[in-house]
mmCIF file of C-alpha atoms and ligand atoms in Angstrom:
data_model
loop_
_atom_site.group_PDB
_atom_site.id
_atom_site.type_symbol
_atom_site.label_atom_id
_atom_site.label_comp_id
_atom_site.label_asym_id
_atom_site.label_seq_id
_atom_site.Cartn_x
_atom_site.Cartn_y
_atom_site.Cartn_z
ATOM 1 C CA UNK G 151 0.048 -0.002 -0.441
ATOM 2 C CA UNK G 152 1.251 3.468 -0.721
ATOM 3 C CA UNK G 153 2.464 5.573 1.999
ATOM 4 C CA UNK G 154 -0.713 7.960 3.011
ATOM 5 C CA UNK G 155 0.537 11.449 4.438
ATOM 6 C CA UNK G 156 -0.441 11.417 8.232
ATOM 7 C CA UNK G 157 -1.985 14.479 9.601
ATOM 8 C CA UNK G 158 -2.340 16.514 6.308
ATOM 9 C CA UNK G 159 -4.817 19.195 6.707
ATOM 10 C CA UNK G 160 -3.110 19.811 9.936
ATOM 11 C CA UNK G 161 0.560 19.862 8.266
ATOM 12 C CA UNK G 162 -0.681 22.306 5.912
ATOM 13 C CA UNK G 163 -2.845 24.829 8.888
ATOM 14 C CA UNK G 164 0.956 24.978 10.739
ATOM 15 C CA UNK G 165 3.155 24.790 7.836
ATOM 16 C CA UNK G 166 0.885 27.314 6.101
ATOM 17 C CA UNK G 167 2.889 27.520 2.792
ATOM 18 C CA UNK G 168 2.763 30.606 0.902
ATOM 19 C CA UNK G 169 2.818 31.877 -2.622
ATOM 20 C CA UNK G 170 6.106 32.330 -3.446
ATOM 21 C CA UNK G 171 8.027 30.980 -0.125
ATOM 22 C CA UNK G 172 10.563 28.289 -0.115
ATOM 23 C CA UNK G 173 9.407 25.261 2.212
ATOM 24 C CA UNK G 174 11.897 22.141 2.698
ATOM 25 C CA UNK G 175 10.357 18.903 3.580
ATOM 26 C CA UNK G 176 13.032 16.998 5.609
ATOM 27 C CA UNK G 177 11.257 13.560 4.903
ATOM 28 C CA UNK G 178 10.084 13.396 1.622
ATOM 29 C CA UNK G 179 9.079 10.098 0.669
ATOM 30 C CA UNK G 180 7.028 9.389 -1.711
ATOM 31 C CA UNK G 181 6.138 13.256 -1.469
ATOM 32 C CA UNK G 182 2.397 12.597 0.248
ATOM 33 C CA UNK G 183 2.755 16.220 2.376
ATOM 34 C CA UNK G 184 4.891 17.864 -0.557
ATOM 35 C CA UNK G 185 2.383 17.063 -3.384
ATOM 36 C CA UNK G 186 0.110 19.287 -1.293
ATOM 37 C CA UNK G 187 2.279 21.798 -0.392
ATOM 38 C CA UNK G 188 3.977 22.716 -3.748
ATOM 39 C CA UNK G 189 0.589 24.271 -5.030
ATOM 40 C CA UNK G 190 0.422 26.756 -2.552
ATOM 41 C CA UNK G 191 3.760 27.887 -3.206
ATOM 42 C CA UNK G 192 3.388 28.686 -7.308
ATOM 43 C CA UNK G 193 4.123 30.766 -9.459
ATOM 44 C CA UNK G 194 7.486 31.816 -7.825
ATOM 45 C CA UNK G 195 8.020 29.345 -4.869
ATOM 46 C CA UNK G 196 10.075 26.452 -4.019
ATOM 47 C CA UNK G 197 10.116 22.841 -2.483
ATOM 48 C CA UNK G 198 13.265 21.473 -1.601
ATOM 49 C CA UNK G 199 12.571 17.622 -0.687
ATOM 50 C CA UNK G 200 15.203 15.578 1.666
ATOM 51 C CA UNK G 201 15.220 12.070 1.781
ATOM 52 C CA UNK G 202 18.224 9.234 2.613
ATOM 53 C CA UNK G 203 16.202 6.597 0.844
ATOM 54 C CA UNK G 204 17.742 6.752 -2.566
ATOM 55 C CA UNK G 205 14.947 4.117 -4.127
ATOM 56 C CA UNK G 206 12.116 6.142 -3.028
ATOM 57 C CA UNK G 207 13.820 9.287 -4.485
ATOM 58 C CA UNK G 208 14.179 7.003 -7.650
ATOM 59 C CA UNK G 209 10.419 6.477 -7.683
ATOM 60 C CA UNK G 210 9.494 10.220 -7.186
ATOM 61 C CA UNK G 211 12.282 11.015 -10.110
ATOM 62 C CA UNK G 212 11.045 8.682 -12.756
ATOM 63 C CA UNK G 213 7.155 9.516 -12.183
ATOM 64 C CA UNK G 214 8.431 12.888 -12.948
ATOM 65 C CA UNK G 215 9.607 11.546 -16.417
ATOM 66 C CA UNK G 216 12.758 13.718 -18.349
ATOM 67 C CA UNK G 217 11.597 16.943 -16.948
ATOM 68 C CA UNK G 218 13.961 15.893 -14.164
ATOM 69 C CA UNK G 219 17.617 16.870 -15.099
ATOM 70 C CA UNK G 220 20.208 14.514 -14.515
ATOM 71 C CA UNK G 221 21.738 14.319 -11.203
ATOM 72 C CA UNK G 222 24.598 16.939 -10.410
ATOM 73 C CA UNK G 223 26.560 14.915 -7.683
ATOM 74 C CA UNK G 224 27.593 17.684 -5.301
ATOM 75 C CA UNK G 225 30.346 16.418 -2.296
ATOM 76 C CA UNK G 226 28.278 13.797 -0.404
ATOM 77 C CA UNK G 227 24.523 14.000 -2.171
ATOM 78 C CA UNK G 228 22.861 13.981 -5.415
ATOM 79 C CA UNK G 229 20.342 16.605 -5.944
ATOM 80 C CA UNK G 230 18.039 16.858 -8.696
ATOM 81 C CA UNK G 231 15.931 19.836 -9.949
ATOM 82 C CA UNK G 232 13.040 20.297 -11.803
ATOM 83 C CA UNK G 233 12.504 24.064 -13.388
ATOM 84 C CA UNK G 234 13.858 25.261 -10.244
ATOM 85 C CA UNK G 235 10.806 25.101 -8.415
ATOM 86 C CA UNK G 236 11.489 21.508 -6.882
ATOM 87 C CA UNK G 237 14.900 20.093 -5.489
ATOM 88 C CA UNK G 238 15.097 16.512 -4.438
ATOM 89 C CA UNK G 239 17.905 15.809 -2.291
ATOM 90 C CA UNK G 240 19.281 12.346 -1.434
ATOM 91 C CA UNK G 241 20.956 12.565 2.137
ATOM 92 C CA UNK G 242 20.448 12.603 6.107
ATOM 93 C CA UNK G 243 18.619 15.547 7.314
ATOM 94 C CA UNK G 244 21.108 15.768 10.010
ATOM 95 C CA UNK G 245 23.317 17.144 6.980
ATOM 96 C CA UNK G 246 20.924 20.319 6.291
ATOM 97 C CA UNK G 247 23.011 23.388 7.124
ATOM 98 C CA UNK G 248 25.541 21.409 4.623
ATOM 99 C CA UNK G 249 22.692 20.765 1.998
ATOM 100 C CA UNK G 250 21.479 24.386 2.087
ATOM 101 C CA UNK G 251 25.019 25.719 1.563
ATOM 102 C CA UNK G 252 25.627 24.085 -1.716
ATOM 103 C CA UNK G 253 22.064 25.055 -3.005
ATOM 104 C CA UNK G 254 23.038 28.624 -2.474
ATOM 105 C CA UNK G 255 20.025 29.137 0.165
ATOM 106 C CA UNK G 256 20.188 30.764 3.436
ATOM 107 C CA UNK G 257 17.106 30.570 4.817
ATOM 108 C CA UNK G 258 13.564 29.252 4.262
ATOM 109 C CA UNK G 259 10.038 29.487 5.390
ATOM 110 C CA UNK G 260 8.843 26.393 6.653
ATOM 111 C CA UNK G 261 10.142 23.037 7.588
ATOM 112 C CA UNK G 262 8.796 19.431 7.925
ATOM 113 C CA UNK G 263 9.988 16.756 9.733
ATOM 114 C CA UNK G 264 7.934 13.565 8.964
ATOM 115 C CA UNK G 265 9.804 11.067 11.098
ATOM 116 C CA UNK G 266 10.345 7.554 11.103
ATOM 117 C CA UNK G 267 9.644 5.146 8.131
ATOM 118 C CA UNK G 268 7.457 5.165 5.368
ATOM 119 C CA UNK G 269 4.749 1.902 4.607
ATOM 120 C CA UNK G 270 6.953 1.609 1.558
ATOM 121 C CA UNK G 271 9.999 0.969 3.368
ATOM 122 C CA UNK G 272 8.148 -1.284 5.825
ATOM 123 C CA UNK G 273 6.153 -3.357 3.070
ATOM 124 C CA UNK G 274 8.411 -3.046 -0.133
ATOM 125 C CA UNK G 275 12.127 -2.187 0.766
ATOM 126 C CA UNK G 276 13.221 -5.412 1.314
ATOM 127 C CA UNK G 277 15.779 -4.000 4.346
ATOM 128 C CA UNK G 278 13.859 -5.969 7.321
ATOM 129 C CA UNK G 279 11.514 -3.492 8.627
ATOM 130 C CA UNK G 280 9.041 -5.384 9.221
ATOM 131 C CA UNK G 281 8.683 -8.621 11.736
ATOM 132 C CA UNK G 282 5.999 -9.985 9.618
ATOM 133 C CA UNK G 283 8.054 -10.785 6.738
ATOM 134 C CA UNK G 284 11.126 -12.868 6.422
ATOM 135 C CA UNK G 285 14.148 -10.273 5.192
ATOM 136 C CA UNK G 286 17.588 -9.755 5.717
ATOM 137 C CA UNK G 287 18.274 -7.808 8.576
ATOM 138 C CA UNK G 288 19.336 -4.125 7.391
ATOM 139 C CA UNK G 289 16.575 -1.732 8.766
ATOM 140 C CA UNK G 290 18.343 1.390 7.242
ATOM 141 C CA UNK G 291 16.590 4.215 5.859
ATOM 142 C CA UNK G 292 19.307 4.485 3.385
ATOM 143 C CA UNK G 293 18.845 1.725 0.428
ATOM 144 C CA UNK G 294 22.434 2.314 -0.751
ATOM 145 C CA UNK G 295 24.679 1.520 2.292
ATOM 146 C CA UNK G 296 28.383 2.613 2.656
ATOM 147 C CA UNK G 297 31.503 1.086 4.379
ATOM 148 C CA UNK G 298 30.338 3.318 7.525
ATOM 149 C CA UNK G 299 26.665 1.989 7.636
ATOM 150 C CA UNK G 300 25.599 -0.398 10.067
ATOM 151 C CA UNK G 301 22.955 -2.892 10.178
ATOM 152 C CA UNK G 302 20.279 -4.651 12.504
ATOM 153 C CA UNK G 303 22.341 -7.617 11.864
ATOM 154 C CA UNK G 304 25.565 -6.188 12.774
ATOM 155 C CA UNK G 305 24.410 -5.031 16.152
ATOM 156 C CA UNK G 306 22.803 -8.374 16.475
ATOM 157 C CA UNK G 307 25.557 -10.606 15.557
ATOM 158 C CA UNK G 308 28.567 -8.043 16.834
ATOM 159 C CA UNK G 309 27.502 -5.836 19.691
ATOM 160 C CA UNK G 310 28.348 -6.787 23.459
ATOM 161 C CA UNK G 311 25.181 -8.246 25.247
ATOM 162 C CA UNK G 312 25.083 -5.089 27.631
ATOM 163 C CA UNK G 313 25.141 -2.641 24.673
ATOM 164 C CA UNK G 314 22.134 -4.737 22.868
ATOM 165 C CA UNK G 315 20.634 -4.786 26.349
ATOM 166 C CA UNK G 316 20.889 -0.995 26.393
ATOM 167 C CA UNK G 317 19.444 -0.365 23.133
ATOM 168 C CA UNK G 318 16.022 -2.413 23.715
ATOM 169 C CA UNK G 319 15.954 -0.876 26.995
ATOM 170 C CA UNK G 320 16.431 2.800 26.227
ATOM 171 C CA UNK G 321 14.902 2.777 22.292
ATOM 172 C CA UNK G 322 12.706 0.078 23.070
ATOM 173 C CA UNK G 323 11.298 0.466 26.402
ATOM 174 C CA UNK G 324 11.022 -2.932 26.176
ATOM 175 C CA UNK G 325 10.573 -4.690 29.413
ATOM 176 C CA UNK G 326 12.235 -8.090 28.748
ATOM 177 C CA UNK G 327 15.436 -6.215 27.422
ATOM 178 C CA UNK G 328 17.004 -8.605 29.461
ATOM 179 C CA UNK G 329 15.995 -12.032 28.443
ATOM 180 C CA UNK G 330 15.650 -10.601 24.677
ATOM 181 C CA UNK G 331 19.487 -9.967 24.843
ATOM 182 C CA UNK G 332 20.667 -12.860 26.518
ATOM 183 C CA UNK G 333 18.938 -15.055 24.733
ATOM 184 C CA UNK G 334 20.129 -13.110 21.519
ATOM 185 C CA UNK G 335 23.669 -13.546 22.694
ATOM 186 C CA UNK G 336 23.371 -17.190 23.587
ATOM 187 C CA UNK G 337 21.595 -18.121 20.126
ATOM 188 C CA UNK G 338 24.507 -16.003 17.928
ATOM 189 C CA UNK G 339 27.109 -18.578 19.235
ATOM 190 C CA UNK G 340 25.499 -21.365 17.353
ATOM 191 C CA UNK G 341 24.460 -19.695 14.653
ATOM 192 C CA UNK G 342 24.664 -15.762 13.215
ATOM 193 C CA UNK G 343 21.175 -13.859 12.737
ATOM 194 C CA UNK G 344 20.676 -13.655 8.996
ATOM 195 C CA UNK G 345 16.890 -12.881 8.677
ATOM 196 C CA UNK G 346 14.122 -10.833 10.493
ATOM 197 C CA UNK G 347 12.158 -14.467 11.140
ATOM 198 C CA UNK G 348 15.652 -15.670 13.185
ATOM 199 C CA UNK G 349 15.214 -12.289 15.488
ATOM 200 C CA UNK G 350 11.108 -13.196 15.822
ATOM 201 C CA UNK G 351 12.192 -16.505 17.154
ATOM 202 C CA UNK G 352 14.275 -15.222 20.105
ATOM 203 C CA UNK G 353 11.970 -13.066 20.712
ATOM 204 C CA UNK G 354 8.895 -15.327 21.166
ATOM 205 C CA UNK G 355 11.182 -17.797 23.179
ATOM 206 C CA UNK G 356 12.424 -14.710 25.665
ATOM 207 C CA UNK G 357 8.771 -13.265 26.481
ATOM 208 C CA UNK G 358 6.640 -14.738 28.967
ATOM 209 C CA UNK G 359 3.836 -17.115 27.690
ATOM 210 C CA UNK G 360 0.670 -15.414 28.908
ATOM 211 C CA UNK G 361 2.120 -11.954 27.081
ATOM 212 C CA UNK G 362 2.180 -13.494 24.055
ATOM 213 C CA UNK G 363 -1.454 -12.628 23.572
ATOM 214 C CA UNK G 364 -0.507 -8.428 24.181
ATOM 215 C CA UNK G 365 -2.223 -5.900 22.109
ATOM 216 C CA UNK G 366 0.599 -5.177 20.557
ATOM 217 C CA UNK G 367 3.243 -8.015 18.782
ATOM 218 C CA UNK G 368 5.774 -8.942 21.701
ATOM 219 C CA UNK G 369 8.483 -8.124 18.594
ATOM 220 C CA UNK G 370 7.251 -4.708 18.002
ATOM 221 C CA UNK G 371 9.513 -2.720 20.791
ATOM 222 C CA UNK G 372 12.211 -4.546 20.048
ATOM 223 C CA UNK G 373 11.960 -3.929 15.940
ATOM 224 C CA UNK G 374 11.741 -0.275 17.056
ATOM 225 C CA UNK G 375 14.779 -0.167 18.937
ATOM 226 C CA UNK G 376 16.820 -1.369 16.614
ATOM 227 C CA UNK G 377 15.604 0.629 14.035
ATOM 228 C CA UNK G 378 16.587 3.981 16.146
ATOM 229 C CA UNK G 379 19.995 2.446 16.709
ATOM 230 C CA UNK G 380 20.738 1.479 13.311
ATOM 231 C CA UNK G 381 19.547 4.895 11.838
ATOM 232 C CA UNK G 382 21.169 6.610 14.962
ATOM 233 C CA UNK G 383 17.389 8.647 14.952
ATOM 234 C CA UNK G 384 17.621 10.598 18.207
ATOM 235 C CA UNK G 385 21.037 12.077 17.552
ATOM 236 C CA UNK G 386 20.065 12.782 13.621
ATOM 237 C CA UNK G 387 16.825 14.254 15.040
ATOM 238 C CA UNK G 388 18.738 17.100 17.875
ATOM 239 C CA UNK G 389 21.067 17.637 15.017
ATOM 240 C CA UNK G 390 18.154 18.207 12.734
ATOM 241 C CA UNK G 391 16.087 20.528 14.813
ATOM 242 C CA UNK G 392 19.063 22.886 15.959
ATOM 243 C CA UNK G 393 20.006 23.159 11.965
ATOM 244 C CA UNK G 394 16.309 23.990 11.277
ATOM 245 C CA UNK G 395 15.840 26.476 13.449
ATOM 246 C CA UNK G 396 19.067 28.409 11.983
ATOM 247 C CA UNK G 397 18.166 28.160 8.615
ATOM 248 C CA UNK G 398 14.496 29.525 9.591
ATOM 249 C CA UNK G 399 13.346 33.195 8.492
ATOM 250 C CA UNK G 400 11.631 35.125 10.783
ATOM 251 C CA UNK G 401 8.114 34.017 10.947
ATOM 252 C CA UNK G 402 9.226 30.580 9.539
ATOM 253 C CA UNK G 403 6.986 27.612 10.904
ATOM 254 C CA UNK G 404 8.773 24.358 12.113
ATOM 255 C CA UNK G 405 6.583 21.723 12.077
ATOM 256 C CA UNK G 406 7.613 17.670 13.525
ATOM 257 C CA UNK G 407 5.521 14.620 13.256
ATOM 258 C CA UNK G 408 7.242 12.096 15.725
ATOM 259 C CA UNK G 409 5.458 8.426 16.074
ATOM 260 C CA UNK G 410 6.895 7.382 20.050
ATOM 261 C CA UNK G 411 7.890 9.045 22.948
ATOM 262 C CA UNK G 412 11.116 9.546 22.736
ATOM 263 C CA UNK G 413 11.123 11.468 19.767
ATOM 264 C CA UNK G 414 7.865 13.355 21.059
ATOM 265 C CA UNK G 415 9.943 14.247 24.234
ATOM 266 C CA UNK G 416 12.684 15.642 22.132
ATOM 267 C CA UNK G 417 10.819 17.871 20.092
ATOM 268 C CA UNK G 418 8.682 19.134 23.509
ATOM 269 C CA UNK G 419 11.776 20.243 25.162
ATOM 270 C CA UNK G 420 13.332 21.913 22.061
ATOM 271 C CA UNK G 421 10.123 24.043 21.262
ATOM 272 C CA UNK G 422 10.010 24.970 25.183
ATOM 273 C CA UNK G 423 13.880 26.268 24.969
ATOM 274 C CA UNK G 424 12.924 27.969 22.296
ATOM 275 C CA UNK G 425 9.853 29.849 23.528
ATOM 276 C CA UNK G 426 11.828 30.399 26.984
ATOM 277 C CA UNK G 427 14.784 32.031 25.207
ATOM 278 C CA UNK G 428 11.609 34.250 23.810
ATOM 279 C CA UNK G 429 13.015 32.859 20.186
ATOM 280 C CA UNK G 430 9.601 31.018 19.174
ATOM 281 C CA UNK G 431 5.724 30.783 19.851
ATOM 282 C CA UNK G 432 4.553 26.941 20.003
ATOM 283 C CA UNK G 433 1.443 27.254 17.881
ATOM 284 C CA UNK G 434 0.373 23.694 19.651
ATOM 285 C CA UNK G 435 -0.046 24.107 23.277
ATOM 286 C CA UNK G 436 -1.030 20.174 23.295
ATOM 287 C CA UNK G 437 0.532 17.863 20.499
ATOM 288 C CA UNK G 438 -1.863 17.312 17.675
ATOM 289 C CA UNK G 439 -3.416 13.470 17.050
ATOM 290 C CA UNK G 440 -5.133 12.095 14.480
ATOM 291 C CA UNK G 441 -9.118 11.536 14.470
ATOM 292 C CA UNK G 442 -11.023 8.503 14.977
ATOM 293 C CA UNK G 443 -11.772 8.902 11.480
ATOM 294 C CA UNK G 444 -8.367 9.204 9.885
ATOM 295 C CA UNK G 445 -6.948 5.949 12.439
ATOM 296 C CA UNK G 446 -9.747 4.104 10.836
ATOM 297 C CA UNK G 447 -8.491 5.015 6.875
ATOM 298 C CA UNK G 448 -4.959 4.734 8.385
ATOM 299 C CA UNK G 449 -3.903 2.988 11.253
ATOM 300 C CA UNK G 450 -0.375 4.347 11.122
ATOM 301 C CA UNK G 451 -1.938 7.364 11.993
ATOM 302 C CA UNK G 452 -2.392 6.190 15.261
ATOM 303 C CA UNK G 453 0.803 7.078 17.262
ATOM 304 C CA UNK G 454 1.486 10.121 15.339
ATOM 305 C CA UNK G 455 1.917 13.412 17.365
ATOM 306 C CA UNK G 456 2.517 16.798 15.799
ATOM 307 C CA UNK G 457 3.747 19.733 17.396
ATOM 308 C CA UNK G 458 4.296 23.111 15.288
ATOM 309 C CA UNK G 459 6.337 26.449 16.579
ATOM 310 C CA UNK G 460 6.899 29.739 14.829
ATOM 311 C CA UNK G 461 10.164 31.787 15.059
ATOM 312 C CA UNK G 462 9.983 35.267 16.146
HETATM 313 C C1 SAM E 650 7.255 8.599 7.604
HETATM 314 S S1 SAM E 650 8.372 8.768 5.917
HETATM 315 C C2 SAM E 650 7.677 10.523 5.413
HETATM 316 C C3 SAM E 650 6.252 10.377 4.382
HETATM 317 C C4 SAM E 650 5.643 11.436 3.769
HETATM 318 N N1 SAM E 650 5.786 12.539 4.401
HETATM 319 C C5 SAM E 650 4.676 11.242 2.839
HETATM 320 O O1 SAM E 650 3.743 11.499 3.707
HETATM 321 O O2 SAM E 650 5.178 11.156 1.607
HETATM 322 C C6 SAM E 650 9.738 9.163 6.524
HETATM 323 C C7 SAM E 650 10.697 9.333 5.455
HETATM 324 O O3 SAM E 650 12.306 9.950 6.518
HETATM 325 C C8 SAM E 650 12.913 9.529 6.146
HETATM 326 N N2 SAM E 650 14.028 9.831 6.719
HETATM 327 C C9 SAM E 650 14.070 9.376 7.821
HETATM 328 N N3 SAM E 650 15.116 9.362 8.696
HETATM 329 C C10 SAM E 650 15.612 10.416 8.214
HETATM 330 C C11 SAM E 650 17.176 11.054 7.816
HETATM 331 N N4 SAM E 650 17.714 11.355 9.078
HETATM 332 N N5 SAM E 650 17.427 11.847 6.928
HETATM 333 C C12 SAM E 650 16.470 11.808 5.733
HETATM 334 N N6 SAM E 650 15.481 10.966 5.729
HETATM 335 C C13 SAM E 650 15.049 10.661 6.837
HETATM 336 C C14 SAM E 650 12.825 7.560 5.327
HETATM 337 O O4 SAM E 650 13.288 7.381 4.968
HETATM 338 C C15 SAM E 650 11.160 7.892 5.185
HETATM 339 O O5 SAM E 650 11.394 8.113 3.542
#
């Protein structure tokens, strides 16, 4: 199933894109939000879309067909341009400052972060994001890996048991982190982890019997934790938020949709800090959640929390 943009009306309300403005979508994916933003910027405006996943960008580019210029490789990231109104960049949003510098853009009027993974990555990437599919244990948002990248398999097969415990406890808030990490260390002595189902088997063995019937799948938290660790998500978000603030014009809006409490806490504290410095005005006193109606159509929106702030 194609990714359905979450809280779309609310994103448009708080990001408030207007004719002639420059808006940055830090997590472009299939452009679900951007597709609704672009018409509001024209004529004269510009959308810059960033995603780490080259495969997702390639899909978008091929849908624009030959209108898209060949990629110009600028340092570490590839930049694609269409008529000067649309710029797509394949990179991590933690490099926002370098990306905008290379585009010779000093400030933007709005920035959107819609964090985490997309439905496309979960269902079709083949990189092991889902515990329901037997796939290699990769879990990177990047589709093309460099020597510096780590995978979920690297963590499971090579990291010390205590480090794995910490990942599961901190990033997954997993109650059974002790048992799961112990059983991971035991299993890999016999055969290394190769696929997601190897991991699911160990989790099933580690969680007490009665708990197997709980509302969420017992593998949910471990998969979330590994994904956060593989992509260094919390550090990337901290850097992305700091840099985006520097790049916002006065009156510029920053909108963030998060999907778990660790991210939401970070966004909340960052916004509070800006408010206390007198630098920003928080637009959402409480985080905005999806309506029952949206959750019915798009269950993924259930855990979404949107926060927005304007720079003074
Ligand atoms: C939830 S999806 C965005 C969906 C999009 N807003 C839409 O409605 O079509 C999140 C996307 O962010 C990308 N992503 C996650 N962390 C990133 C990072 N640090 N830098 C760049 N892209 C990132 C993922 O690859 C994924 O495609």
